[in-house]
Each structure stands twice: as structure tokens, then as C-alpha cells.
């Protein structure tokens, strides 16, 4: 009891033709001036609401491979009255390149530690762009109204301000085809990192005010999601400060020594816990040797984009 709908967005190839030969519905959109997935979703949801009687909607990117039981798992959450569900997306080929291995690590830390923790506390979790699932009533009442570079994070914040929680479904699995080279990943990483800054300026004051008025700590957690830098930034600054202390501040074994040692140990344990929980392959552990280069690259992307006069504002 499901229908597949392909949205061919500004396609100049035979995507629509191929989709229709597979017996699925294909909607063609041509709007070069308003590109990006947020604009696509804002365009397609009114048409789906008008043309069908679907109970819910699942957004899956074209580079994503859902598990055979994905819809069945999501349906169990809908039957428990979850209004918005986010599936567990992971890198499809973590052993193909060091970049994909490290992306696998980042996904593992977020999905297995942060998002599961939030769900167990009854808080909202992140929307991840692909594997987003909505009950019909959500789209009927609110539609899709976010068109920023990180439309998924923005919509999550919008829903939270309207008291709608995103439920994380770790058993609803998807695998994502990632870029295996740095050159191809540059634009995507820029969008992810810089887009959050834009959303922070728009939503942070509103989330903090909502948390104070409602006395709800989950709003402060969402605020932290916007405030905290990428994990790469956290790692590099932590390591730099630790190195500075151990090299230049020679006070013997005292309280400061134990504090910085504990920080390093916790950082290592955090990474290892994410890898173990995700059942990572040996090649992923081996890719940790490339982590310093990856971290420097991520920091360089943000610094470079921050210095630009005309920053990236769209897909």
C-alpha cells in the first residue's frame, strides 16, 4: 500500500522517461530561478495532497537506498502516533575511501549516540534530508515552508516551535551514496557547515524564548544543536589546547593535568563508542589515520567560506 513518486527537478536528461517506464508516477518541475530541495518539497507537497489520499509521506533522495523493511518499520512508529519520523541513514560504502570511512564515523556518532539519546529522553531529533517521514496531517496543517541551504534542519526547528517532535527510528535503515573524493564533497560540506550558521541567526532567539516560557529543556537542546560547531572543530581545538598545556604549561601532575587527560580520554572513548555501536569494519578504524587531514580540511572550508564577500546562500 504505497506509491512511488519521482520528482524530476530541472532535469535536462531522460530521468522522467526512465521513471515512467518503471511504472511510477513522475512529476516534472522546471524552475531554474528557485533551485534546491526546499523549493522542490514546497512545490510537490501541495500537488500530492491534492491528487491523492496518502496517509503519510517519505522523502528519499535519489542517491539513497532504503532497506526492504523501511516502510514497515516507519509504519510501526506512525501507529504509535508519531507525527514525524527520521530513519537511520548511513554511508553506503564506508570502506571505499578514507573520506567515506570518516563520514561513516560522523554518521555513527550522531545516529547512535546523539539522536538515540535524544529520543530516549523524549526530545526531538534531527531531520536528515533523506529518510524523512511525515504523517499527512503535518503537511495539511503546515506544508513545507523552508528553502534554506539546510532545509531539513530548518524544518526541524520550525516543527519544534510548533510542538511537533521528530522521532528517531534506528531500525528504519537507509544507505547513502556519498562522494568518494574531496573535490566532489567540497560543495556539499560547505552547504552543511555554512547553512547552519544562517539557521542559527534565524531560530536561536526563538528557541531560547520558547524554552524559557515553556520551561522545557528540549528547546535548549535544539539551541545547542545550532550553537555547537562541527565535531571537526571541536576535535581540533580540543587537541590544540591539550597540546599547548602538555608542552608549554609544565606544572607537574596536578588538577589541570588530570582535567586535560580526562578530556582526551573522553574524546577517544566517544569516538570508539560510536564505531563499536555502528559495528564498523576494520577499514573504518584504519581510516582514523587520515582524520587529522580531514579535520583540517573541514576547518579550512568554513574559514574560506567565512572570508568570502559573497557567501554561498543556495544549493
PDB file of C-alpha atoms in Angstrom, residues 68-277:
ATOM      1  CA  UNK A  68      13.447  -3.665   2.263  1.00  0.00           C
ATOM      2  CA  UNK A  69      11.592  -3.269   5.584  1.00  0.00           C
ATOM      3  CA  UNK A  70      11.999   0.520   5.796  1.00  0.00           C
ATOM      4  CA  UNK A  71       8.322   1.397   5.242  1.00  0.00           C
ATOM      5  CA  UNK A  72       7.160  -1.368   7.570  1.00  0.00           C
ATOM      6  CA  UNK A  73       9.357  -0.042  10.396  1.00  0.00           C
ATOM      7  CA  UNK A  74       8.243   3.560   9.846  1.00  0.00           C
ATOM      8  CA  UNK A  75       4.620   2.423   9.856  1.00  0.00           C
ATOM      9  CA  UNK A  76       5.025   0.990  13.368  1.00  0.00           C
ATOM     10  CA  UNK A  77       6.045   4.447  14.572  1.00  0.00           C
ATOM     11  CA  UNK A  78       3.092   6.061  12.808  1.00  0.00           C
ATOM     12  CA  UNK A  79       0.805   3.532  14.502  1.00  0.00           C
ATOM     13  CA  UNK A  80       2.226   4.732  17.841  1.00  0.00           C
ATOM     14  CA  UNK A  81       1.088   8.275  16.960  1.00  0.00           C
ATOM     15  CA  UNK A  82       4.477   9.641  15.908  1.00  0.00           C
ATOM     16  CA  UNK A  83       3.836  12.562  13.571  1.00  0.00           C
ATOM     17  CA  UNK A  84       7.345  12.884  12.113  1.00  0.00           C
ATOM     18  CA  UNK A  85       9.888  10.049  11.916  1.00  0.00           C
ATOM     19  CA  UNK A  86      13.523  10.150  10.850  1.00  0.00           C
ATOM     20  CA  UNK A  87      15.188   6.973   9.582  1.00  0.00           C
ATOM     21  CA  UNK A  88      18.780   5.893  10.218  1.00  0.00           C
ATOM     22  CA  UNK A  89      20.917   6.864   7.206  1.00  0.00           C
ATOM     23  CA  UNK A  90      24.489   5.645   6.860  1.00  0.00           C
ATOM     24  CA  UNK A  91      27.280   5.774   4.272  1.00  0.00           C
ATOM     25  CA  UNK A  92      26.735   3.066   1.670  1.00  0.00           C
ATOM     26  CA  UNK A  93      30.420   2.275   1.011  1.00  0.00           C
ATOM     27  CA  UNK A  94      32.389   3.153   4.166  1.00  0.00           C
ATOM     28  CA  UNK A  95      35.333   1.007   3.055  1.00  0.00           C
ATOM     29  CA  UNK A  96      35.698   2.572  -0.411  1.00  0.00           C
ATOM     30  CA  UNK A  97      37.756   5.634   0.561  1.00  0.00           C
ATOM     31  CA  UNK A  98      39.092   7.331   3.711  1.00  0.00           C
ATOM     32  CA  UNK A  99      36.670  10.218   3.185  1.00  0.00           C
ATOM     33  CA  UNK A 100      33.674   7.871   3.205  1.00  0.00           C
ATOM     34  CA  UNK A 101      35.057   5.979   6.197  1.00  0.00           C
ATOM     35  CA  UNK A 102      35.296   9.198   8.186  1.00  0.00           C
ATOM     36  CA  UNK A 103      31.803  10.195   7.039  1.00  0.00           C
ATOM     37  CA  UNK A 104      30.640   6.809   8.349  1.00  0.00           C
ATOM     38  CA  UNK A 105      32.201   7.713  11.694  1.00  0.00           C
ATOM     39  CA  UNK A 106      30.429  11.067  11.781  1.00  0.00           C
ATOM     40  CA  UNK A 107      27.108   9.422  10.967  1.00  0.00           C
ATOM     41  CA  UNK A 108      27.692   6.774  13.640  1.00  0.00           C
ATOM     42  CA  UNK A 109      28.428   9.351  16.345  1.00  0.00           C
ATOM     43  CA  UNK A 110      25.304  11.333  15.501  1.00  0.00           C
ATOM     44  CA  UNK A 111      22.844   8.497  14.943  1.00  0.00           C
ATOM     45  CA  UNK A 112      23.936   6.019  17.601  1.00  0.00           C
ATOM     46  CA  UNK A 113      24.790   8.450  20.392  1.00  0.00           C
ATOM     47  CA  UNK A 114      23.213  11.885  19.991  1.00  0.00           C
ATOM     48  CA  UNK A 115      19.947  11.022  18.214  1.00  0.00           C
ATOM     49  CA  UNK A 116      19.217   7.841  20.170  1.00  0.00           C
ATOM     50  CA  UNK A 117      19.923   9.698  23.386  1.00  0.00           C
ATOM     51  CA  UNK A 118      17.520  12.472  22.498  1.00  0.00           C
ATOM     52  CA  UNK A 119      14.775  10.021  21.548  1.00  0.00           C
ATOM     53  CA  UNK A 120      15.124   8.129  24.821  1.00  0.00           C
ATOM     54  CA  UNK A 121      14.773  11.410  26.691  1.00  0.00           C
ATOM     55  CA  UNK A 122      11.613  12.171  24.708  1.00  0.00           C
ATOM     56  CA  UNK A 123      13.189  15.121  22.886  1.00  0.00           C
ATOM     57  CA  UNK A 124      13.069  15.954  19.211  1.00  0.00           C
ATOM     58  CA  UNK A 125      15.904  14.788  16.972  1.00  0.00           C
ATOM     59  CA  UNK A 126      17.380  15.974  13.690  1.00  0.00           C
ATOM     60  CA  UNK A 127      15.826  15.719  10.266  1.00  0.00           C
ATOM     61  CA  UNK A 128      18.483  14.456   7.878  1.00  0.00           C
ATOM     62  CA  UNK A 129      17.164  15.325   4.432  1.00  0.00           C
ATOM     63  CA  UNK A 130      16.679  11.736   3.317  1.00  0.00           C
ATOM     64  CA  UNK A 131      14.511   9.203   5.140  1.00  0.00           C
ATOM     65  CA  UNK A 132      12.216  11.943   6.496  1.00  0.00           C
ATOM     66  CA  UNK A 133       8.679  10.645   7.136  1.00  0.00           C
ATOM     67  CA  UNK A 134       5.600  12.782   7.782  1.00  0.00           C
ATOM     68  CA  UNK A 135       2.010  11.953   8.615  1.00  0.00           C
ATOM     69  CA  UNK A 136      -0.434  13.607   6.248  1.00  0.00           C
ATOM     70  CA  UNK A 137      -1.880  15.885   8.929  1.00  0.00           C
ATOM     71  CA  UNK A 138       1.518  17.593   9.350  1.00  0.00           C
ATOM     72  CA  UNK A 139       1.659  18.607   5.697  1.00  0.00           C
ATOM     73  CA  UNK A 140      -2.006  19.574   5.656  1.00  0.00           C
ATOM     74  CA  UNK A 141      -1.516  21.929   8.591  1.00  0.00           C
ATOM     75  CA  UNK A 142       1.958  23.335   7.957  1.00  0.00           C
ATOM     76  CA  UNK A 143       3.073  22.340   4.460  1.00  0.00           C
ATOM     77  CA  UNK A 144       6.764  22.665   3.623  1.00  0.00           C
ATOM     78  CA  UNK A 145       7.965  26.239   4.060  1.00  0.00           C
ATOM     79  CA  UNK A 146      11.765  26.107   4.465  1.00  0.00           C
ATOM     80  CA  UNK A 147      14.031  26.732   1.472  1.00  0.00           C
ATOM     81  CA  UNK A 148      17.436  27.462   3.003  1.00  0.00           C
ATOM     82  CA  UNK A 149      20.685  25.618   2.261  1.00  0.00           C
ATOM     83  CA  UNK A 150      19.896  23.214   5.119  1.00  0.00           C
ATOM     84  CA  UNK A 151      16.157  22.947   4.701  1.00  0.00           C
ATOM     85  CA  UNK A 152      15.959  19.790   6.820  1.00  0.00           C
ATOM     86  CA  UNK A 153      17.487  21.371   9.943  1.00  0.00           C
ATOM     87  CA  UNK A 154      15.374  24.485   9.479  1.00  0.00           C
ATOM     88  CA  UNK A 155      12.156  22.471   9.167  1.00  0.00           C
ATOM     89  CA  UNK A 156      13.061  20.528  12.307  1.00  0.00           C
ATOM     90  CA  UNK A 157      13.388  23.811  14.225  1.00  0.00           C
ATOM     91  CA  UNK A 158      10.119  25.065  12.729  1.00  0.00           C
ATOM     92  CA  UNK A 159       8.302  21.894  13.830  1.00  0.00           C
ATOM     93  CA  UNK A 160       9.764  22.068  17.325  1.00  0.00           C
ATOM     94  CA  UNK A 161       8.493  25.615  17.756  1.00  0.00           C
ATOM     95  CA  UNK A 162       5.052  24.233  16.866  1.00  0.00           C
ATOM     96  CA  UNK A 163       5.370  21.444  19.464  1.00  0.00           C
ATOM     97  CA  UNK A 164       5.883  18.647  16.933  1.00  0.00           C
ATOM     98  CA  UNK A 165       8.620  16.183  17.830  1.00  0.00           C
ATOM     99  CA  UNK A 166      10.814  14.355  15.304  1.00  0.00           C
ATOM    100  CA  UNK A 167      11.137  10.720  16.416  1.00  0.00           C
ATOM    101  CA  UNK A 168      14.322   8.844  15.545  1.00  0.00           C
ATOM    102  CA  UNK A 169      13.804   5.324  14.161  1.00  0.00           C
ATOM    103  CA  UNK A 170      17.151   3.460  14.339  1.00  0.00           C
ATOM    104  CA  UNK A 171      15.683   0.302  12.800  1.00  0.00           C
ATOM    105  CA  UNK A 172      14.467   2.165   9.679  1.00  0.00           C
ATOM    106  CA  UNK A 173      17.703   1.863   7.720  1.00  0.00           C
ATOM    107  CA  UNK A 174      18.915   3.657   4.609  1.00  0.00           C
ATOM    108  CA  UNK A 175      22.315   3.769   2.946  1.00  0.00           C
ATOM    109  CA  UNK A 176      23.518   6.882   1.141  1.00  0.00           C
ATOM    110  CA  UNK A 177      25.850   7.081  -1.848  1.00  0.00           C
ATOM    111  CA  UNK A 178      28.479   9.670  -0.891  1.00  0.00           C
ATOM    112  CA  UNK A 179      31.120  11.425  -2.935  1.00  0.00           C
ATOM    113  CA  UNK A 180      34.371   9.498  -2.597  1.00  0.00           C
ATOM    114  CA  UNK A 181      36.691  12.410  -3.407  1.00  0.00           C
ATOM    115  CA  UNK A 182      37.438  15.679  -1.629  1.00  0.00           C
ATOM    116  CA  UNK A 183      36.835  17.765  -4.748  1.00  0.00           C
ATOM    117  CA  UNK A 184      33.280  16.468  -5.183  1.00  0.00           C
ATOM    118  CA  UNK A 185      32.492  16.754  -1.458  1.00  0.00           C
ATOM    119  CA  UNK A 186      33.625  20.356  -1.096  1.00  0.00           C
ATOM    120  CA  UNK A 187      30.341  21.982  -2.138  1.00  0.00           C
ATOM    121  CA  UNK A 188      28.221  19.611  -0.076  1.00  0.00           C
ATOM    122  CA  UNK A 189      30.295  20.145   3.070  1.00  0.00           C
ATOM    123  CA  UNK A 190      30.222  23.913   2.552  1.00  0.00           C
ATOM    124  CA  UNK A 191      26.440  23.838   2.380  1.00  0.00           C
ATOM    125  CA  UNK A 192      26.146  21.721   5.524  1.00  0.00           C
ATOM    126  CA  UNK A 193      28.554  23.803   7.596  1.00  0.00           C
ATOM    127  CA  UNK A 194      27.617  27.307   6.445  1.00  0.00           C
ATOM    128  CA  UNK A 195      23.889  26.656   6.238  1.00  0.00           C
ATOM    129  CA  UNK A 196      23.668  26.007   9.974  1.00  0.00           C
ATOM    130  CA  UNK A 197      25.024  29.498  10.715  1.00  0.00           C
ATOM    131  CA  UNK A 198      22.166  31.035   8.749  1.00  0.00           C
ATOM    132  CA  UNK A 199      19.565  28.943  10.600  1.00  0.00           C
ATOM    133  CA  UNK A 200      21.175  29.791  13.942  1.00  0.00           C
ATOM    134  CA  UNK A 201      20.659  33.518  13.405  1.00  0.00           C
ATOM    135  CA  UNK A 202      17.010  32.965  12.478  1.00  0.00           C
ATOM    136  CA  UNK A 203      15.890  30.417  15.078  1.00  0.00           C
ATOM    137  CA  UNK A 204      18.191  30.597  18.104  1.00  0.00           C
ATOM    138  CA  UNK A 205      16.433  33.510  19.890  1.00  0.00           C
ATOM    139  CA  UNK A 206      13.015  31.946  19.268  1.00  0.00           C
ATOM    140  CA  UNK A 207      14.109  28.548  20.621  1.00  0.00           C
ATOM    141  CA  UNK A 208      15.610  30.085  23.747  1.00  0.00           C
ATOM    142  CA  UNK A 209      12.471  32.130  24.409  1.00  0.00           C
ATOM    143  CA  UNK A 210      10.279  29.057  23.906  1.00  0.00           C
ATOM    144  CA  UNK A 211      12.412  27.080  26.347  1.00  0.00           C
ATOM    145  CA  UNK A 212      12.095  29.800  28.988  1.00  0.00           C
ATOM    146  CA  UNK A 213       8.338  30.296  28.527  1.00  0.00           C
ATOM    147  CA  UNK A 214       7.501  26.577  28.458  1.00  0.00           C
ATOM    148  CA  UNK A 215      10.214  25.541  30.927  1.00  0.00           C
ATOM    149  CA  UNK A 216      11.170  22.783  28.529  1.00  0.00           C
ATOM    150  CA  UNK A 217      14.826  21.755  28.354  1.00  0.00           C
ATOM    151  CA  UNK A 218      14.372  20.196  24.896  1.00  0.00           C
ATOM    152  CA  UNK A 219      14.322  23.699  23.375  1.00  0.00           C
ATOM    153  CA  UNK A 220      17.717  24.405  24.905  1.00  0.00           C
ATOM    154  CA  UNK A 221      18.958  21.138  23.403  1.00  0.00           C
ATOM    155  CA  UNK A 222      17.789  22.304  19.967  1.00  0.00           C
ATOM    156  CA  UNK A 223      19.550  25.615  20.629  1.00  0.00           C
ATOM    157  CA  UNK A 224      22.773  23.740  21.366  1.00  0.00           C
ATOM    158  CA  UNK A 225      22.403  21.944  18.036  1.00  0.00           C
ATOM    159  CA  UNK A 226      22.688  25.345  16.351  1.00  0.00           C
ATOM    160  CA  UNK A 227      25.399  26.733  18.633  1.00  0.00           C
ATOM    161  CA  UNK A 228      27.826  23.821  18.702  1.00  0.00           C
ATOM    162  CA  UNK A 229      30.446  23.821  15.926  1.00  0.00           C
ATOM    163  CA  UNK A 230      31.021  20.786  13.703  1.00  0.00           C
ATOM    164  CA  UNK A 231      32.679  17.885  15.520  1.00  0.00           C
ATOM    165  CA  UNK A 232      35.810  18.522  13.437  1.00  0.00           C
ATOM    166  CA  UNK A 233      36.130  21.980  15.010  1.00  0.00           C
ATOM    167  CA  UNK A 234      35.606  20.582  18.468  1.00  0.00           C
ATOM    168  CA  UNK A 235      38.313  17.970  17.902  1.00  0.00           C
ATOM    169  CA  UNK A 236      40.930  20.306  16.507  1.00  0.00           C
ATOM    170  CA  UNK A 237      40.511  22.953  19.211  1.00  0.00           C
ATOM    171  CA  UNK A 238      40.476  20.352  21.968  1.00  0.00           C
ATOM    172  CA  UNK A 239      43.657  18.767  20.646  1.00  0.00           C
ATOM    173  CA  UNK A 240      45.365  22.145  20.208  1.00  0.00           C
ATOM    174  CA  UNK A 241      44.579  23.242  23.757  1.00  0.00           C
ATOM    175  CA  UNK A 242      45.655  19.883  25.158  1.00  0.00           C
ATOM    176  CA  UNK A 243      48.918  20.027  23.220  1.00  0.00           C
ATOM    177  CA  UNK A 244      49.534  23.582  24.412  1.00  0.00           C
ATOM    178  CA  UNK A 245      49.023  22.545  28.023  1.00  0.00           C
ATOM    179  CA  UNK A 246      51.199  19.433  27.908  1.00  0.00           C
ATOM    180  CA  UNK A 247      54.033  21.165  26.004  1.00  0.00           C
ATOM    181  CA  UNK A 248      54.193  24.654  27.492  1.00  0.00           C
ATOM    182  CA  UNK A 249      52.442  24.511  30.877  1.00  0.00           C
ATOM    183  CA  UNK A 250      54.767  22.389  32.964  1.00  0.00           C
ATOM    184  CA  UNK A 251      53.319  22.270  36.443  1.00  0.00           C
ATOM    185  CA  UNK A 252      53.800  18.595  37.116  1.00  0.00           C
ATOM    186  CA  UNK A 253      50.934  16.224  37.821  1.00  0.00           C
ATOM    187  CA  UNK A 254      48.233  18.414  39.318  1.00  0.00           C
ATOM    188  CA  UNK A 255      44.494  19.022  38.893  1.00  0.00           C
ATOM    189  CA  UNK A 256      44.921  20.653  35.447  1.00  0.00           C
ATOM    190  CA  UNK A 257      46.878  17.654  34.237  1.00  0.00           C
ATOM    191  CA  UNK A 258      44.088  15.290  35.283  1.00  0.00           C
ATOM    192  CA  UNK A 259      41.419  17.516  33.711  1.00  0.00           C
ATOM    193  CA  UNK A 260      43.121  17.684  30.299  1.00  0.00           C
ATOM    194  CA  UNK A 261      43.945  13.967  30.419  1.00  0.00           C
ATOM    195  CA  UNK A 262      40.277  13.220  31.142  1.00  0.00           C
ATOM    196  CA  UNK A 263      39.202  15.426  28.220  1.00  0.00           C
ATOM    197  CA  UNK A 264      41.458  13.474  25.836  1.00  0.00           C
ATOM    198  CA  UNK A 265      40.334  10.100  27.171  1.00  0.00           C
ATOM    199  CA  UNK A 266      36.647  11.066  26.894  1.00  0.00           C
ATOM    200  CA  UNK A 267      37.155  12.244  23.318  1.00  0.00           C
ATOM    201  CA  UNK A 268      38.781   8.923  22.378  1.00  0.00           C
ATOM    202  CA  UNK A 269      36.090   6.897  24.157  1.00  0.00           C
ATOM    203  CA  UNK A 270      33.346   8.902  22.456  1.00  0.00           C
ATOM    204  CA  UNK A 271      34.743   8.100  19.007  1.00  0.00           C
ATOM    205  CA  UNK A 272      35.317   4.426  19.832  1.00  0.00           C
ATOM    206  CA  UNK A 273      31.819   4.066  21.276  1.00  0.00           C
ATOM    207  CA  UNK A 274      30.331   5.392  18.047  1.00  0.00           C
ATOM    208  CA  UNK A 275      32.380   2.977  15.935  1.00  0.00           C
ATOM    209  CA  UNK A 276      31.566  -0.042  18.108  1.00  0.00           C
ATOM    210  CA  UNK A 277      27.845   0.782  18.212  1.00  0.00           C
TER     211      UNK A 277
END
